[in-house]
Amino acid sequence: SQNPFRSELDSLNDNRWTNATAENQSIADSSLFPPSPRIDEQITVLSVNFESLFDAFGRIVHTEVGALTLYTLLLSSPVFADSIAARSDLDTLVMPILRSLYFSTTIAHPHGGKKSMPKS
């Protein structure tokens, strides 16, 4: 059985595009021409502004919860992953993650990973 939370994330869409589609449909509905048939009619369960989500992750991705949430969302939502991959400002997310990784390894291994052997 699949995780229902991840199933919902799989259907995640950017509401900036959903709203534009709805506006175009309302314009088409008010025109004199009959509406064109919609082949791929699908109800979106979960919709969020990807731009706002990206900005929010930029502020919290340096935390463990922020990084894990971003990781889960990237794996579960192909649409969100594609949206992130197309951005030119990925450093907003990548640099805080790299900084956290750098400091976590320096704190965990203060001598550059070299283990000192006990004197016998």
Short mmCIF file of N, CA and C in Angstrom, two decimals:
data_model
loop_
_atom_site.label_atom_id
_atom_site.label_comp_id
_atom_site.label_asym_id
_atom_site.label_seq_id
_atom_site.Cartn_x
_atom_site.Cartn_y
_atom_site.Cartn_z
N SER A 1 0.83 -1.19 0.00
CA SER A 1 0.00 0.00 0.00
C SER A 1 0.87 1.25 0.00
N GLN A 2 0.45 2.22 -0.78
CA GLN A 2 1.23 3.45 -0.94
C GLN A 2 0.85 4.47 0.13
N ASN A 3 1.80 5.28 0.52
CA ASN A 3 1.60 6.33 1.50
C ASN A 3 0.62 7.37 0.93
N PRO A 4 -0.54 7.61 1.58
CA PRO A 4 -1.53 8.55 1.04
C PRO A 4 -1.02 9.99 1.00
N PHE A 5 -0.13 10.34 1.91
CA PHE A 5 0.46 11.68 1.91
C PHE A 5 1.26 11.90 0.64
N ARG A 6 2.08 10.93 0.28
CA ARG A 6 2.88 11.05 -0.95
C ARG A 6 2.00 11.00 -2.20
N SER A 7 0.91 10.27 -2.13
CA SER A 7 -0.01 10.23 -3.27
C SER A 7 -0.62 11.60 -3.52
N GLU A 8 -0.96 12.30 -2.43
CA GLU A 8 -1.50 13.65 -2.56
C GLU A 8 -0.45 14.60 -3.12
N LEU A 9 0.79 14.46 -2.66
CA LEU A 9 1.86 15.32 -3.16
C LEU A 9 2.13 15.07 -4.64
N ASP A 10 1.90 13.84 -5.08
CA ASP A 10 2.10 13.51 -6.49
C ASP A 10 1.19 14.33 -7.39
N SER A 11 0.01 14.71 -6.89
CA SER A 11 -0.93 15.48 -7.70
C SER A 11 -0.77 16.99 -7.51
N LEU A 12 0.26 17.42 -6.80
CA LEU A 12 0.49 18.84 -6.53
C LEU A 12 0.68 19.62 -7.82
N ASN A 13 0.01 20.77 -7.92
CA ASN A 13 0.14 21.65 -9.07
C ASN A 13 0.40 23.07 -8.63
N ASP A 14 0.96 23.86 -9.52
CA ASP A 14 1.22 25.27 -9.28
C ASP A 14 -0.07 26.04 -9.51
N ASN A 15 -0.58 26.70 -8.47
CA ASN A 15 -1.87 27.38 -8.64
C ASN A 15 -1.76 28.63 -9.51
N ARG A 16 -0.56 29.10 -9.80
CA ARG A 16 -0.44 30.21 -10.74
C ARG A 16 -0.91 29.78 -12.12
N TRP A 17 -0.63 28.53 -12.48
CA TRP A 17 -1.06 28.02 -13.79
C TRP A 17 -2.50 27.54 -13.74
N THR A 18 -2.92 27.01 -12.61
CA THR A 18 -4.30 26.56 -12.47
C THR A 18 -5.25 27.74 -12.57
N ASN A 19 -4.89 28.87 -11.92
CA ASN A 19 -5.72 30.07 -11.98
C ASN A 19 -5.77 30.63 -13.39
N ALA A 20 -4.65 30.60 -14.11
CA ALA A 20 -4.64 31.09 -15.48
C ALA A 20 -5.54 30.24 -16.37
N THR A 21 -5.52 28.93 -16.15
CA THR A 21 -6.38 28.02 -16.92
C THR A 21 -7.85 28.31 -16.61
N ALA A 22 -8.16 28.55 -15.34
CA ALA A 22 -9.54 28.85 -14.96
C ALA A 22 -10.00 30.17 -15.57
N GLU A 23 -9.12 31.18 -15.59
CA GLU A 23 -9.48 32.46 -16.20
C GLU A 23 -9.71 32.30 -17.69
N ASN A 24 -8.83 31.53 -18.36
CA ASN A 24 -9.02 31.29 -19.80
C ASN A 24 -10.32 30.56 -20.05
N GLN A 25 -10.67 29.61 -19.20
CA GLN A 25 -11.91 28.86 -19.36
C GLN A 25 -13.12 29.77 -19.16
N SER A 26 -13.06 30.70 -18.18
CA SER A 26 -14.18 31.60 -17.96
C SER A 26 -14.34 32.57 -19.13
N ILE A 27 -13.23 32.96 -19.76
CA ILE A 27 -13.31 33.81 -20.95
C ILE A 27 -13.96 33.03 -22.08
N ALA A 28 -13.55 31.77 -22.23
CA ALA A 28 -14.12 30.92 -23.28
C ALA A 28 -15.61 30.68 -23.03
N ASP A 29 -16.00 30.52 -21.76
CA ASP A 29 -17.40 30.28 -21.44
C ASP A 29 -18.26 31.50 -21.76
N SER A 30 -17.70 32.71 -21.66
CA SER A 30 -18.49 33.91 -21.89
C SER A 30 -18.47 34.33 -23.36
N SER A 31 -17.74 33.63 -24.19
CA SER A 31 -17.68 34.00 -25.60
C SER A 31 -18.87 33.43 -26.36
N LEU A 32 -19.02 33.84 -27.61
CA LEU A 32 -20.12 33.37 -28.44
C LEU A 32 -19.85 31.98 -29.02
N PHE A 33 -18.61 31.55 -28.96
CA PHE A 33 -18.24 30.26 -29.52
C PHE A 33 -18.45 29.16 -28.49
N PRO A 34 -18.79 27.98 -28.94
CA PRO A 34 -18.95 26.88 -27.97
C PRO A 34 -17.59 26.52 -27.37
N PRO A 35 -17.59 26.08 -26.12
CA PRO A 35 -16.33 25.71 -25.49
C PRO A 35 -15.69 24.51 -26.17
N SER A 36 -14.38 24.54 -26.24
CA SER A 36 -13.67 23.42 -26.84
C SER A 36 -13.69 22.24 -25.88
N PRO A 37 -13.76 21.03 -26.41
CA PRO A 37 -13.76 19.87 -25.51
C PRO A 37 -12.42 19.75 -24.79
N ARG A 38 -12.49 19.38 -23.52
CA ARG A 38 -11.28 19.22 -22.72
C ARG A 38 -11.03 17.74 -22.53
N ILE A 39 -9.95 17.28 -23.10
CA ILE A 39 -9.65 15.86 -23.09
C ILE A 39 -9.13 15.40 -21.73
N ASP A 40 -8.21 16.17 -21.17
CA ASP A 40 -7.56 15.73 -19.93
C ASP A 40 -8.15 16.44 -18.72
N GLU A 41 -9.42 16.35 -18.54
CA GLU A 41 -10.10 16.96 -17.39
C GLU A 41 -9.70 16.21 -16.12
N GLN A 42 -9.09 16.91 -15.20
CA GLN A 42 -8.64 16.27 -13.96
C GLN A 42 -8.86 17.24 -12.81
N ILE A 43 -9.34 16.72 -11.71
CA ILE A 43 -9.55 17.54 -10.52
C ILE A 43 -8.25 17.54 -9.72
N THR A 44 -7.74 18.72 -9.46
CA THR A 44 -6.51 18.83 -8.68
C THR A 44 -6.88 18.92 -7.21
N VAL A 45 -6.34 18.02 -6.44
CA VAL A 45 -6.64 17.97 -5.02
C VAL A 45 -5.82 19.01 -4.27
N LEU A 46 -4.55 19.15 -4.63
CA LEU A 46 -3.65 20.03 -3.91
C LEU A 46 -2.99 21.00 -4.87
N SER A 47 -3.12 22.30 -4.60
CA SER A 47 -2.56 23.32 -5.47
C SER A 47 -1.94 24.43 -4.61
N VAL A 48 -0.73 24.84 -4.95
CA VAL A 48 -0.02 25.85 -4.17
C VAL A 48 0.82 26.70 -5.12
N ASN A 49 1.15 27.91 -4.72
CA ASN A 49 1.99 28.79 -5.51
C ASN A 49 3.44 28.33 -5.35
N PHE A 50 4.03 27.78 -6.42
CA PHE A 50 5.38 27.25 -6.35
C PHE A 50 6.41 28.34 -6.08
N GLU A 51 6.16 29.55 -6.54
CA GLU A 51 7.09 30.66 -6.29
C GLU A 51 7.17 30.95 -4.79
N SER A 52 6.02 31.01 -4.13
CA SER A 52 5.98 31.24 -2.69
C SER A 52 6.60 30.07 -1.93
N LEU A 53 6.34 28.87 -2.41
CA LEU A 53 6.91 27.68 -1.77
C LEU A 53 8.43 27.67 -1.88
N PHE A 54 8.95 28.04 -3.05
CA PHE A 54 10.40 28.13 -3.25
C PHE A 54 11.00 29.16 -2.29
N ASP A 55 10.36 30.33 -2.18
CA ASP A 55 10.85 31.37 -1.27
C ASP A 55 10.84 30.89 0.18
N ALA A 56 9.79 30.19 0.57
CA ALA A 56 9.69 29.67 1.93
C ALA A 56 10.79 28.64 2.21
N PHE A 57 11.02 27.75 1.25
CA PHE A 57 12.09 26.76 1.43
C PHE A 57 13.46 27.44 1.51
N GLY A 58 13.63 28.54 0.79
CA GLY A 58 14.88 29.28 0.86
C GLY A 58 15.17 29.78 2.26
N ARG A 59 14.12 30.04 3.03
CA ARG A 59 14.29 30.54 4.40
C ARG A 59 14.47 29.42 5.43
N ILE A 60 13.99 28.20 5.13
CA ILE A 60 14.04 27.14 6.15
C ILE A 60 14.84 25.91 5.74
N VAL A 61 15.40 25.88 4.54
CA VAL A 61 16.08 24.67 4.07
C VAL A 61 17.35 24.38 4.86
N HIS A 62 17.88 25.36 5.58
CA HIS A 62 19.08 25.12 6.39
C HIS A 62 18.78 24.30 7.64
N THR A 63 17.49 24.14 7.97
CA THR A 63 17.11 23.33 9.12
C THR A 63 16.89 21.89 8.66
N GLU A 64 16.96 20.97 9.60
CA GLU A 64 16.76 19.55 9.27
C GLU A 64 15.34 19.30 8.73
N VAL A 65 14.35 19.91 9.38
CA VAL A 65 12.96 19.72 8.95
C VAL A 65 12.76 20.33 7.56
N GLY A 66 13.33 21.50 7.32
CA GLY A 66 13.20 22.15 6.01
C GLY A 66 13.83 21.32 4.91
N ALA A 67 15.02 20.80 5.15
CA ALA A 67 15.72 20.00 4.14
C ALA A 67 14.97 18.70 3.86
N LEU A 68 14.49 18.05 4.91
CA LEU A 68 13.76 16.79 4.72
C LEU A 68 12.41 17.00 4.03
N THR A 69 11.75 18.11 4.35
CA THR A 69 10.48 18.41 3.69
C THR A 69 10.70 18.69 2.20
N LEU A 70 11.73 19.47 1.89
CA LEU A 70 12.06 19.73 0.48
C LEU A 70 12.40 18.44 -0.23
N TYR A 71 13.19 17.59 0.39
CA TYR A 71 13.57 16.30 -0.19
C TYR A 71 12.33 15.45 -0.50
N THR A 72 11.43 15.37 0.47
CA THR A 72 10.20 14.59 0.29
C THR A 72 9.36 15.15 -0.84
N LEU A 73 9.25 16.47 -0.89
CA LEU A 73 8.44 17.11 -1.93
C LEU A 73 9.06 16.91 -3.31
N LEU A 74 10.38 17.01 -3.42
CA LEU A 74 11.04 16.79 -4.70
C LEU A 74 10.87 15.36 -5.19
N LEU A 75 10.91 14.39 -4.27
CA LEU A 75 10.73 12.99 -4.67
C LEU A 75 9.28 12.66 -4.98
N SER A 76 8.35 13.30 -4.29
CA SER A 76 6.93 12.93 -4.41
C SER A 76 6.20 13.68 -5.51
N SER A 77 6.67 14.87 -5.87
CA SER A 77 5.95 15.69 -6.85
C SER A 77 6.83 15.99 -8.05
N PRO A 78 6.63 15.25 -9.14
CA PRO A 78 7.43 15.50 -10.35
C PRO A 78 7.22 16.91 -10.91
N VAL A 79 6.02 17.45 -10.77
CA VAL A 79 5.74 18.79 -11.28
C VAL A 79 6.54 19.83 -10.50
N PHE A 80 6.60 19.68 -9.18
CA PHE A 80 7.38 20.60 -8.36
C PHE A 80 8.87 20.45 -8.65
N ALA A 81 9.34 19.21 -8.79
CA ALA A 81 10.76 18.97 -9.10
C ALA A 81 11.14 19.61 -10.43
N ASP A 82 10.28 19.49 -11.43
CA ASP A 82 10.55 20.11 -12.73
C ASP A 82 10.57 21.63 -12.61
N SER A 83 9.67 22.17 -11.80
CA SER A 83 9.62 23.61 -11.59
C SER A 83 10.90 24.11 -10.94
N ILE A 84 11.41 23.39 -9.96
CA ILE A 84 12.65 23.77 -9.27
C ILE A 84 13.84 23.64 -10.23
N ALA A 85 13.88 22.57 -11.01
CA ALA A 85 14.99 22.33 -11.93
C ALA A 85 15.09 23.41 -13.01
N ALA A 86 13.98 24.04 -13.33
CA ALA A 86 13.97 25.06 -14.39
C ALA A 86 14.38 26.44 -13.89
N ARG A 87 14.57 26.60 -12.60
CA ARG A 87 14.91 27.91 -12.03
C ARG A 87 16.37 28.26 -12.25
N SER A 88 16.63 29.55 -12.35
CA SER A 88 18.01 30.01 -12.53
C SER A 88 18.65 30.40 -11.20
N ASP A 89 17.86 30.42 -10.12
CA ASP A 89 18.38 30.83 -8.81
C ASP A 89 18.40 29.68 -7.80
N LEU A 90 18.86 28.53 -8.26
CA LEU A 90 18.92 27.35 -7.39
C LEU A 90 19.85 27.55 -6.19
N ASP A 91 20.77 28.50 -6.31
CA ASP A 91 21.67 28.75 -5.19
C ASP A 91 20.92 29.16 -3.93
N THR A 92 19.70 29.65 -4.08
CA THR A 92 18.87 30.00 -2.92
C THR A 92 18.62 28.78 -2.05
N LEU A 93 18.50 27.61 -2.66
CA LEU A 93 18.28 26.38 -1.91
C LEU A 93 19.58 25.60 -1.67
N VAL A 94 20.44 25.58 -2.66
CA VAL A 94 21.63 24.73 -2.59
C VAL A 94 22.65 25.26 -1.58
N MET A 95 22.91 26.55 -1.56
CA MET A 95 23.94 27.10 -0.67
C MET A 95 23.64 26.86 0.81
N PRO A 96 22.42 27.10 1.29
CA PRO A 96 22.15 26.79 2.71
C PRO A 96 22.32 25.31 3.05
N ILE A 97 21.94 24.43 2.11
CA ILE A 97 22.10 22.99 2.35
C ILE A 97 23.59 22.64 2.43
N LEU A 98 24.37 23.16 1.49
CA LEU A 98 25.81 22.89 1.51
C LEU A 98 26.47 23.45 2.76
N ARG A 99 26.04 24.63 3.18
CA ARG A 99 26.59 25.24 4.39
C ARG A 99 26.29 24.36 5.61
N SER A 100 25.05 23.89 5.70
CA SER A 100 24.68 23.01 6.81
C SER A 100 25.49 21.73 6.80
N LEU A 101 25.68 21.15 5.62
CA LEU A 101 26.48 19.92 5.50
C LEU A 101 27.93 20.18 5.90
N TYR A 102 28.47 21.31 5.49
CA TYR A 102 29.85 21.64 5.83
C TYR A 102 30.03 21.74 7.34
N PHE A 103 29.14 22.51 7.98
CA PHE A 103 29.28 22.70 9.42
C PHE A 103 28.96 21.43 10.21
N SER A 104 28.05 20.62 9.71
CA SER A 104 27.74 19.38 10.44
C SER A 104 28.91 18.42 10.39
N THR A 105 29.64 18.37 9.27
CA THR A 105 30.79 17.48 9.19
C THR A 105 31.98 18.05 9.96
N THR A 106 32.10 19.38 10.03
CA THR A 106 33.22 19.97 10.77
C THR A 106 33.01 19.79 12.26
N ILE A 107 31.79 19.89 12.71
CA ILE A 107 31.49 19.72 14.14
C ILE A 107 31.65 18.25 14.53
N ALA A 108 31.16 17.36 13.67
CA ALA A 108 31.23 15.93 13.98
C ALA A 108 32.66 15.41 13.91
N HIS A 109 33.48 15.97 13.03
CA HIS A 109 34.86 15.53 12.83
C HIS A 109 35.78 16.75 12.87
N PRO A 110 36.08 17.26 14.06
CA PRO A 110 36.84 18.50 14.16
C PRO A 110 38.28 18.40 13.64
N HIS A 111 38.81 17.20 13.48
CA HIS A 111 40.20 17.06 13.02
C HIS A 111 40.25 16.60 11.57
N GLY A 112 39.27 17.01 10.78
CA GLY A 112 39.29 16.66 9.36
C GLY A 112 39.09 15.19 9.11
N GLY A 113 38.43 14.49 10.02
CA GLY A 113 38.13 13.07 9.82
C GLY A 113 39.26 12.15 10.24
N LYS A 114 40.40 12.68 10.69
CA LYS A 114 41.51 11.82 11.12
C LYS A 114 41.27 11.34 12.54
N LYS A 115 41.37 10.07 12.74
CA LYS A 115 41.19 9.50 14.08
C LYS A 115 42.57 9.29 14.70
N SER A 116 42.67 9.72 15.92
CA SER A 116 43.95 9.51 16.60
C SER A 116 43.92 8.16 17.31
N MET A 117 45.01 7.49 17.21
CA MET A 117 45.11 6.18 17.83
C MET A 117 45.50 6.36 19.30
N PRO A 118 44.86 5.63 20.21
CA PRO A 118 45.24 5.73 21.61
C PRO A 118 46.65 5.17 21.84
N LYS A 119 47.36 5.82 22.73
CA LYS A 119 48.73 5.37 23.04
C LYS A 119 48.66 4.13 23.94
N SER A 120 49.48 3.15 23.60
CA SER A 120 49.47 1.93 24.41
C SER A 120 50.65 1.86 25.34
#
